Amino acid sequence: MFVKTYSAAVNGLSVTTVTVEVSITRGVLYHLTGLPDTAVKESHDRIAAALLNTGYKFPVADITANLAPADLRKEGAGFDLPLAIAILAANEKIHTELLDKFMLVGELGLDGRLQPVKGALPIAIKARADHFKGLIVPKENEHEAAVVDTLEVYGMNNILEVISFLNGESSAKPCFVDTRREFYEHQYQFDLDFADVRGQENVKRAFEVAAAGGHNIILVGPPGSGKSMMAKRLPSILPPLSLAESLETTQIHSIAGKLPRGTGLICQRPFRSPHHTISEVALVGGGANPMPGEITLAHNGVLFCDELPEFNKHTLEVLRQPLEDRQITISRAKYTITYPCSFMFVASMNPCPCGYYGDPTHHCVCTPGQIQRYLSKISGPLLDRIDIQCEIAALPFRDLSKAEPGEPSANIRERVIAARAIQTSRFRNVPGMHCNAQMSERMIHQYAEPDEQGLNMLRIAMERLHLSARAYSRILKVARTIADLAGSETVGSEHIAEAIGYRQLDRSDWAERGL
């Protein structure tokens, strides 16, 4: 007998519907075709044990199973369930009336339980696009898949429940998720708040400007000055995700297997903080089985690199193109995949190996050569892509001992949202343009040209502070954001002055100070 069931294969960020074909004739052999990987090939043993332990027997017959399209590589154990159901249906143990109406995905345990799989959300979106009536997934994946409306999603605990449902013997009900209510309820729930940060008002202001314009930012200061503490609170002042951004972000994390079980949509901007021992592939994505890297997991959110000079220099250099293009194309012999990676880059570092260069309260023990080698790990082209460069000093006791909390994130966020609204209106006719940090040179001259007094101030600063030529456009971008925060249509001298203050670590300035 010949039977078809339907599943899906995830390759990169794309999903392809897979037709699972099973034909049973007289014989004793089992054939599996359709370019399966090792996990799919091993499904035979899992299916046989699961059926045996749930009261069924694996058919003693010549079984040919094909996963079409045959030229697309199939990966993972999610094909266990559709293969098992197709084999039972071909052996006349399951009615076939519902098989063409539902997509199935799930890994089988040896006791017949369904184990969770990666990519349930994009698979559900594909099932709806292909006009399937519903999707059958493991119980742990039902909340994630049920985010997709107009699709019946059934979460099952084991294969017996699936068999009973397909035979019409159970009254299972689809999972319902009020996506919009759940999304808006969790948008403003943050564990970390800028109210916990006392003092460091100039640095908090720098973070506000960075959040308002989508600018990359680097902090340089001694240990314990609050660099990591403030960086981790950055998502609490960023504009909330839109529903479309949330869906896109959730799909990426679902495919990577980073979505917590029982979670629906990701409602807050992601914050990724990889360790400095991370490899190039783990950072940008790829591998034998292509998976999103940290820069893609940070899409629509923040990528935080703590102790930046401790990262491998070659690993840091792969960030240059993604920071500019906001997407990365990974080309290998067997595949070519493009991942989105539009994120805010936040970095922190010590001024020297011991951490206390320039600190008035501690003595630095590093030689000039050691300091130079330490900081030379950060190349000029990478530093050029960081708009705001801010030095941070250790907090004195009088500020640390203050009882009054700092300004809460909610207040800062309101100002950031207002500034972003101005930018959204400004770039409404430019597809893919969302914030000032994305402005091209032509747009800088169009929207960020300062008045005569501001231009004269910028000229004097470039000459006296020996700022590099590449700092010019960065200053104008940041000044445009500062003007937006102030509600000003023009870029004035006060906006230019503040933006110049955020170029404290320009390369030529470091060299003059012996950094």
Coordinates of C-alpha atoms in Angstrom, one line a residue:
M1 CA 0.0 0.0 0.0
F2 CA 1.2 3.5 -0.8
V3 CA 0.6 6.5 1.7
K4 CA 1.7 10.1 1.9
T5 CA 2.1 12.3 5.0
Y6 CA 3.5 15.8 5.2
S7 CA 6.2 17.5 7.2
A8 CA 8.7 20.3 6.7
A9 CA 12.5 20.9 6.4
V10 CA 14.2 24.0 7.8
N11 CA 17.3 25.2 5.9
G12 CA 18.7 28.4 7.1
L13 CA 15.7 30.7 7.6
S14 CA 13.6 29.1 4.8
V15 CA 11.2 26.2 5.2
T16 CA 10.2 23.7 2.6
T17 CA 7.3 21.3 2.7
V18 CA 8.4 17.7 2.7
T19 CA 6.2 14.9 1.4
V20 CA 6.8 11.7 3.2
E21 CA 6.0 8.8 0.9
V22 CA 5.9 5.2 2.1
S23 CA 5.3 2.1 0.0
I24 CA 4.9 -1.4 1.5
T25 CA 5.2 -4.6 -0.5
R26 CA 6.2 -8.2 0.3
G27 CA 9.8 -8.5 1.6
V28 CA 11.9 -7.7 4.6
L29 CA 14.0 -4.7 3.7
Y30 CA 13.8 -1.0 4.8
H31 CA 14.9 1.7 2.4
L32 CA 15.0 5.4 3.2
T33 CA 15.7 7.9 0.4
G34 CA 15.6 11.6 0.0
L35 CA 19.0 12.8 1.1
P36 CA 18.6 12.2 4.9
D37 CA 21.3 13.0 7.4
T38 CA 22.4 10.7 10.2
A39 CA 19.6 11.7 12.6
V40 CA 17.0 10.9 10.0
K41 CA 18.6 7.6 9.0
E42 CA 18.5 6.5 12.7
S43 CA 14.7 7.1 12.8
H44 CA 14.1 3.5 11.8
D45 CA 15.4 2.2 15.2
R46 CA 13.5 4.9 17.2
I47 CA 10.3 4.2 15.3
A48 CA 10.6 0.5 15.7
A49 CA 11.2 0.7 19.5
A50 CA 8.4 3.4 19.9
L51 CA 5.8 1.2 18.1
L52 CA 6.8 -1.9 20.0
N53 CA 6.6 -0.1 23.4
T54 CA 3.1 1.4 22.6
G55 CA 1.4 -1.9 21.5
Y56 CA 2.2 -1.8 17.8
K57 CA 4.6 -3.8 15.7
F58 CA 7.0 -2.5 13.0
P59 CA 5.7 -4.1 9.8
V60 CA 7.7 -7.1 8.6
A61 CA 7.7 -6.1 4.9
D62 CA 9.7 -4.4 2.2
I63 CA 9.3 -0.7 3.1
T64 CA 10.5 2.1 0.9
A65 CA 10.2 5.6 2.4
N66 CA 11.0 8.7 0.4
L67 CA 11.4 12.3 1.6
A68 CA 10.5 14.6 -1.3
P69 CA 11.9 16.8 -2.7
A70 CA 14.8 14.2 -2.9
D71 CA 17.5 16.7 -3.7
L72 CA 17.0 18.8 -0.5
R73 CA 19.0 17.7 2.5
K74 CA 16.8 16.6 5.5
E75 CA 18.2 17.2 8.9
G76 CA 17.1 16.4 12.5
A77 CA 14.8 14.0 14.2
G78 CA 11.6 15.9 13.5
F79 CA 10.7 13.4 10.7
D80 CA 10.2 10.6 13.2
L81 CA 6.5 11.2 13.6
P82 CA 5.5 11.7 10.0
L83 CA 7.5 8.6 9.0
A84 CA 5.9 6.5 11.8
I85 CA 2.4 7.6 10.9
A86 CA 3.0 6.9 7.2
I87 CA 4.3 3.4 8.0
L88 CA 1.3 2.6 10.2
A89 CA -1.1 4.0 7.6
A90 CA 0.5 2.0 4.8
N91 CA 0.1 -1.1 7.1
E92 CA -3.6 -0.2 7.4
K93 CA -3.4 0.6 11.1
I94 CA -4.5 4.3 10.7
H95 CA -7.2 5.9 8.6
T96 CA -5.9 8.0 5.8
E97 CA -8.7 10.6 5.5
L98 CA -6.9 13.3 7.5
L99 CA -3.4 12.7 6.4
D100 CA -3.4 15.2 3.6
K101 CA -5.0 17.9 5.8
F102 CA -2.3 18.0 8.6
M103 CA 1.4 18.6 8.7
L104 CA 3.3 16.5 11.3
V105 CA 6.6 17.1 13.0
G106 CA 8.1 15.5 16.1
E107 CA 10.9 13.4 17.5
L108 CA 10.0 10.0 19.0
G109 CA 11.4 8.7 22.2
L110 CA 11.7 4.9 22.6
D111 CA 8.6 4.9 24.8
G112 CA 6.6 6.6 22.2
R113 CA 6.7 10.1 23.7
L114 CA 7.1 13.1 21.5
Q115 CA 10.2 15.2 22.1
P116 CA 10.3 18.9 21.1
V117 CA 11.9 20.0 17.9
K118 CA 13.5 23.2 16.5
G119 CA 11.7 25.5 14.2
A120 CA 8.1 24.9 15.2
L121 CA 7.1 28.5 14.5
P122 CA 8.4 28.8 10.9
I123 CA 7.0 25.4 10.2
A124 CA 3.6 26.5 11.4
I125 CA 3.9 29.6 9.2
K126 CA 4.7 27.4 6.2
A127 CA 1.8 25.0 7.0
R128 CA -0.6 28.0 6.9
A129 CA 0.9 29.3 3.7
D130 CA 0.4 25.9 2.1
H131 CA -3.2 25.8 3.2
F132 CA -3.0 22.9 5.6
K133 CA -5.9 22.6 8.0
G134 CA -3.6 22.1 11.0
L135 CA -0.3 21.1 12.4
I136 CA 0.5 18.3 14.9
V137 CA 3.5 19.0 17.1
P138 CA 5.0 17.8 20.5
K139 CA 3.2 19.3 23.5
E140 CA 6.2 21.5 24.4
N141 CA 6.0 23.2 21.0
E142 CA 2.3 23.8 20.8
H143 CA 2.4 27.3 22.4
E144 CA 5.1 28.4 20.1
A145 CA 3.3 27.1 16.9
A146 CA -0.1 28.4 18.0
V147 CA 1.1 31.9 17.7
V148 CA 0.1 31.5 14.0
D149 CA -3.5 32.3 13.6
T150 CA -6.0 30.6 11.2
L151 CA -4.2 27.3 11.7
E152 CA -5.2 24.5 14.1
V153 CA -2.3 23.5 16.2
Y154 CA -2.5 20.3 18.2
G155 CA 0.1 19.5 20.9
M156 CA 0.4 15.8 21.5
N157 CA 2.3 14.0 24.3
N158 CA 2.9 10.7 22.5
I159 CA 2.3 8.8 19.3
L160 CA -0.8 7.0 20.7
E161 CA -2.6 10.4 21.0
V162 CA -1.7 11.1 17.4
I163 CA -3.0 7.8 16.2
S164 CA -6.2 8.2 18.2
F165 CA -6.7 11.7 16.8
L166 CA -6.2 10.6 13.2
N167 CA -8.5 7.7 13.6
G168 CA -11.2 10.0 14.9
E169 CA -11.2 8.3 18.3
S170 CA -10.3 11.4 20.4
S171 CA -11.7 14.9 20.9
A172 CA -8.5 16.8 21.1
K173 CA -8.9 20.5 20.8
P174 CA -6.4 22.9 19.1
C175 CA -4.3 25.2 21.3
F176 CA -5.4 28.8 21.3
V177 CA -3.0 31.7 22.0
D178 CA -4.2 35.4 22.1
T179 CA -1.0 36.6 20.4
R180 CA -1.6 40.3 20.6
R181 CA -2.6 40.3 24.3
E182 CA 0.3 38.1 25.3
F183 CA 2.7 40.3 23.2
Y184 CA 1.6 43.6 24.7
E185 CA 1.5 42.3 28.2
H186 CA 5.2 41.3 28.3
Q187 CA 6.7 44.2 26.4
Y188 CA 7.4 46.4 29.4
Q189 CA 8.5 43.7 31.9
F190 CA 12.2 44.2 32.6
D191 CA 14.3 42.7 35.4
L192 CA 17.0 45.4 35.0
D193 CA 16.4 49.1 35.2
F194 CA 18.6 52.2 34.9
A195 CA 17.1 53.3 38.2
D196 CA 19.6 50.9 39.8
V197 CA 22.5 52.9 38.4
R198 CA 23.7 55.7 40.6
G199 CA 25.9 58.5 39.3
Q200 CA 27.5 58.1 35.8
E201 CA 25.0 60.6 34.4
N202 CA 27.2 61.4 31.4
V203 CA 27.4 57.7 30.4
K204 CA 23.7 57.2 30.9
R205 CA 23.2 60.2 28.6
A206 CA 25.4 58.5 26.0
F207 CA 23.3 55.3 26.2
E208 CA 20.2 57.4 25.7
V209 CA 21.6 59.0 22.6
A210 CA 22.8 55.6 21.3
A211 CA 19.3 54.0 21.9
A212 CA 17.6 57.0 20.2
G213 CA 19.6 56.8 17.0
G214 CA 20.5 53.1 16.9
H215 CA 24.2 54.0 17.3
N216 CA 26.9 51.5 18.2
I217 CA 28.7 52.4 21.4
I218 CA 32.0 51.5 23.2
L219 CA 32.8 52.1 26.8
V220 CA 36.4 52.3 28.1
G221 CA 37.1 52.4 31.9
P222 CA 38.6 50.6 34.8
P223 CA 37.1 47.4 36.4
G224 CA 34.1 48.0 38.5
S225 CA 33.1 51.3 36.9
G226 CA 29.7 50.0 35.8
K227 CA 30.3 49.2 32.1
S228 CA 28.6 45.8 32.0
M229 CA 25.9 46.9 34.5
M230 CA 24.7 49.7 32.2
A231 CA 25.1 47.7 29.0
K232 CA 22.8 45.0 30.3
R233 CA 20.1 47.7 31.0
L234 CA 20.2 49.0 27.4
P235 CA 17.2 46.9 26.2
S236 CA 15.0 48.5 28.9
I237 CA 15.3 51.9 27.1
L238 CA 15.1 50.7 23.5
P239 CA 11.8 51.2 21.6
P240 CA 9.5 48.2 21.9
L241 CA 9.5 45.6 19.2
S242 CA 6.7 45.8 16.6
L243 CA 4.7 42.6 16.1
A244 CA 6.4 42.0 12.8
E245 CA 9.9 42.4 14.4
S246 CA 8.8 40.1 17.2
L247 CA 7.7 37.4 14.8
E248 CA 10.9 37.6 12.8
T249 CA 13.0 37.5 16.0
T250 CA 11.1 34.5 17.3
Q251 CA 11.5 32.6 14.1
I252 CA 15.3 33.0 14.3
H253 CA 15.5 31.8 17.9
S254 CA 13.1 28.9 17.1
I255 CA 15.3 27.7 14.3
A256 CA 18.4 27.9 16.5
G257 CA 16.7 26.0 19.3
K258 CA 17.1 29.0 21.7
L259 CA 13.5 29.6 22.4
P260 CA 12.5 28.6 25.9
R261 CA 9.9 25.7 26.0
G262 CA 6.4 26.9 26.3
T263 CA 7.2 30.4 25.0
G264 CA 5.2 32.1 22.4
L265 CA 6.5 35.3 20.9
I266 CA 9.7 37.0 22.0
C267 CA 8.3 40.3 23.3
Q268 CA 11.5 42.1 24.2
R269 CA 14.6 43.0 22.2
P270 CA 17.2 40.2 22.4
F271 CA 20.4 40.9 24.3
R272 CA 23.3 38.6 23.4
S273 CA 26.6 38.6 25.2
P274 CA 29.0 36.0 23.8
H275 CA 32.1 35.0 25.7
H276 CA 35.4 36.2 24.3
T277 CA 36.5 32.7 23.4
I278 CA 33.8 32.5 20.7
S279 CA 34.8 31.2 17.3
E280 CA 34.1 33.0 14.0
V281 CA 31.5 30.4 12.9
A282 CA 29.7 30.7 16.2
L283 CA 29.6 34.5 15.9
V284 CA 28.4 34.8 12.3
G285 CA 26.7 31.5 11.8
G286 CA 27.2 28.6 9.4
G287 CA 28.8 25.2 10.2
A288 CA 28.2 21.7 8.7
N289 CA 24.5 22.1 9.5
P290 CA 24.0 25.8 9.0
M291 CA 22.7 27.6 12.0
P292 CA 22.3 31.3 12.9
G293 CA 25.2 32.8 14.8
E294 CA 25.2 35.3 17.7
I295 CA 24.9 38.3 15.4
T296 CA 21.7 36.9 13.9
L297 CA 20.4 35.9 17.3
A298 CA 20.9 39.6 18.2
H299 CA 18.9 40.8 15.2
N300 CA 16.5 43.6 16.3
G301 CA 18.3 43.8 19.6
V302 CA 21.8 44.2 21.1
L303 CA 25.1 42.4 20.7
F304 CA 27.3 43.1 23.7
C305 CA 31.0 42.2 23.6
D306 CA 32.5 42.6 27.1
E307 CA 36.3 43.0 27.3
L308 CA 36.6 43.6 23.6
P309 CA 40.4 43.2 23.3
E310 CA 40.2 39.7 24.8
F311 CA 38.3 38.5 21.7
N312 CA 40.4 37.0 18.9
K313 CA 41.3 39.7 16.5
H314 CA 40.3 37.7 13.4
T315 CA 36.9 37.0 15.0
L316 CA 36.3 40.7 15.6
E317 CA 37.2 41.5 12.0
V318 CA 34.3 39.4 10.7
L319 CA 31.9 42.0 12.3
R320 CA 32.9 44.7 10.0
Q321 CA 30.7 43.8 7.0
P322 CA 27.6 42.8 9.1
L323 CA 27.8 46.1 11.0
E324 CA 27.7 47.9 7.7
D325 CA 25.2 45.8 5.6
R326 CA 23.0 44.5 8.5
Q327 CA 22.9 41.1 6.9
I328 CA 25.5 38.4 6.2
T329 CA 25.7 35.9 3.4
I330 CA 27.5 32.6 4.3
S331 CA 28.7 30.7 1.2
R332 CA 30.0 27.2 1.5
A333 CA 30.4 24.3 -1.0
K334 CA 27.0 22.8 -0.2
Y335 CA 24.9 25.9 0.6
T336 CA 24.6 29.7 0.5
I337 CA 22.5 31.3 3.2
T338 CA 21.7 34.9 4.0
Y339 CA 20.9 35.8 7.6
P340 CA 19.6 39.1 8.9
C341 CA 21.8 40.9 11.5
S342 CA 20.5 44.4 12.2
F343 CA 21.6 45.0 15.8
M344 CA 23.2 47.6 18.1
F345 CA 26.8 46.8 18.8
V346 CA 27.8 47.6 22.4
A347 CA 31.4 46.9 23.6
S348 CA 33.3 47.5 26.8
M349 CA 37.0 47.3 27.6
N350 CA 39.7 48.2 30.1
P351 CA 42.2 51.0 29.1
C352 CA 45.1 48.6 29.6
P353 CA 45.8 44.9 30.5
C354 CA 45.8 45.6 34.3
G355 CA 42.8 47.9 33.9
Y356 CA 43.9 51.0 35.7
Y357 CA 45.6 53.2 33.2
G358 CA 44.6 56.8 33.9
D359 CA 42.8 55.8 37.1
P360 CA 43.7 58.3 39.9
T361 CA 43.0 55.8 42.6
H362 CA 45.1 52.9 41.3
H363 CA 48.6 52.6 40.0
C364 CA 48.9 51.2 36.5
V365 CA 51.7 48.5 36.2
C366 CA 51.6 48.2 32.4
T367 CA 54.4 49.3 30.1
P368 CA 53.6 51.6 27.1
G369 CA 54.3 48.6 24.8
Q370 CA 51.9 46.4 26.6
I371 CA 49.1 49.1 26.4
Q372 CA 49.8 49.6 22.7
R373 CA 49.6 45.8 22.0
Y374 CA 46.5 45.5 24.1
L375 CA 44.6 48.2 22.3
S376 CA 45.9 47.4 18.8
K377 CA 43.7 44.3 18.8
I378 CA 40.8 46.6 17.9
S379 CA 41.4 47.7 14.3
G380 CA 40.7 51.2 13.0
P381 CA 38.0 49.9 10.5
L382 CA 36.1 48.3 13.3
L383 CA 36.4 51.3 15.6
D384 CA 35.2 53.4 12.7
R385 CA 31.9 51.7 12.8
I386 CA 31.3 52.7 16.4
D387 CA 29.6 56.1 16.5
I388 CA 29.9 56.8 20.3
Q389 CA 33.2 56.2 22.1
C390 CA 32.9 57.0 25.7
E391 CA 35.3 56.9 28.6
I392 CA 34.0 56.0 32.0
A393 CA 35.6 56.7 35.4
A394 CA 35.2 54.7 38.6
L395 CA 32.3 56.0 40.7
P396 CA 33.4 58.0 43.8
F397 CA 32.1 57.0 47.2
R398 CA 29.9 60.0 47.6
D399 CA 27.9 59.1 44.5
L400 CA 27.9 55.4 45.3
S401 CA 26.5 56.0 48.8
K402 CA 23.6 58.1 47.6
A403 CA 20.2 56.8 48.7
E404 CA 18.3 58.3 45.7
P405 CA 17.9 55.9 42.8
G406 CA 18.7 57.1 39.3
E407 CA 16.2 58.0 36.6
P408 CA 14.1 55.0 35.7
S409 CA 14.3 53.3 32.3
A410 CA 10.6 54.1 31.6
N411 CA 11.3 57.8 31.6
I412 CA 14.4 57.5 29.3
R413 CA 12.5 55.2 27.1
E414 CA 9.7 57.7 26.5
R415 CA 12.3 60.2 25.2
V416 CA 13.9 57.5 23.0
I417 CA 10.5 56.5 21.5
A418 CA 9.7 60.2 20.7
A419 CA 13.1 60.6 18.9
R420 CA 12.6 57.4 17.0
A421 CA 9.1 58.6 15.9
I422 CA 10.8 61.7 14.3
Q423 CA 13.2 59.5 12.5
T424 CA 10.5 57.1 11.3
S425 CA 8.7 60.1 9.8
R426 CA 11.9 61.4 8.2
F427 CA 12.8 58.2 6.5
R428 CA 9.2 57.1 5.7
N429 CA 10.0 57.1 1.9
V430 CA 13.3 55.1 2.3
P431 CA 12.7 51.3 2.5
G432 CA 14.6 49.6 5.3
M433 CA 15.7 52.8 6.9
H434 CA 14.7 53.1 10.6
C435 CA 17.2 55.3 12.4
N436 CA 19.9 57.9 12.1
A437 CA 22.7 55.4 12.4
Q438 CA 21.8 54.0 9.0
M439 CA 22.1 57.3 7.1
S440 CA 24.3 57.4 4.0
E441 CA 26.6 60.2 3.2
R442 CA 24.0 61.8 1.0
M443 CA 21.4 61.6 3.7
I444 CA 23.9 63.1 6.2
H445 CA 24.2 66.2 4.0
Q446 CA 20.5 66.3 3.5
Y447 CA 19.3 65.9 7.1
A448 CA 22.3 66.5 9.4
E449 CA 24.0 69.6 8.0
P450 CA 24.7 71.9 10.9
D451 CA 24.2 75.7 11.0
E452 CA 27.1 78.0 10.4
Q453 CA 28.0 78.3 14.0
G454 CA 27.9 74.5 14.4
L455 CA 30.0 73.9 11.3
N456 CA 32.6 76.4 12.5
M457 CA 32.7 74.6 15.9
L458 CA 33.2 71.2 14.1
R459 CA 36.0 72.6 12.0
I460 CA 37.8 74.0 15.1
A461 CA 37.4 70.6 16.9
M462 CA 38.7 68.7 13.9
E463 CA 41.9 70.9 13.9
R464 CA 42.5 71.3 17.6
L465 CA 41.6 67.8 18.8
H466 CA 43.2 66.1 15.8
L467 CA 40.1 64.1 15.1
S468 CA 40.3 61.8 12.1
A469 CA 38.4 62.5 8.9
R470 CA 36.2 59.5 9.4
A471 CA 35.0 61.0 12.7
Y472 CA 33.3 63.8 10.7
S473 CA 30.2 61.9 9.5
R474 CA 29.9 60.0 12.8
I475 CA 29.7 63.3 14.7
L476 CA 27.0 64.6 12.3
K477 CA 24.9 61.4 12.7
V478 CA 25.1 61.6 16.5
A479 CA 24.4 65.3 16.4
R480 CA 21.3 64.7 14.4
T481 CA 20.1 62.2 17.0
I482 CA 20.8 64.7 19.8
A483 CA 18.8 67.3 17.9
D484 CA 15.9 64.8 17.6
L485 CA 16.0 64.2 21.4
A486 CA 15.7 67.9 21.8
G487 CA 12.9 68.2 19.3
S488 CA 15.0 70.5 17.1
E489 CA 14.5 70.5 13.3
T490 CA 18.1 71.8 12.7
V491 CA 21.4 70.7 14.0
G492 CA 22.8 73.5 16.2
S493 CA 26.2 74.2 17.8
E494 CA 25.1 72.7 21.2
H495 CA 24.3 69.4 19.4
I496 CA 27.6 69.4 17.6
A497 CA 29.4 70.1 20.9
E498 CA 27.9 67.1 22.6
A499 CA 28.5 64.8 19.7
I500 CA 32.2 65.8 19.6
G501 CA 32.4 64.8 23.3
Y502 CA 31.4 61.3 22.2
R503 CA 34.6 60.9 20.1
Q504 CA 36.9 60.7 23.2
L505 CA 38.6 57.6 21.9
D506 CA 39.3 58.5 18.4
R507 CA 42.4 56.7 17.1
S508 CA 44.7 59.8 16.8
D509 CA 43.7 60.9 20.2
W510 CA 44.6 57.6 21.7
A511 CA 48.1 57.8 20.1
E512 CA 48.7 61.2 21.5
R513 CA 47.9 60.1 25.0
G514 CA 50.1 57.1 24.8
L515 CA 47.2 54.6 24.5

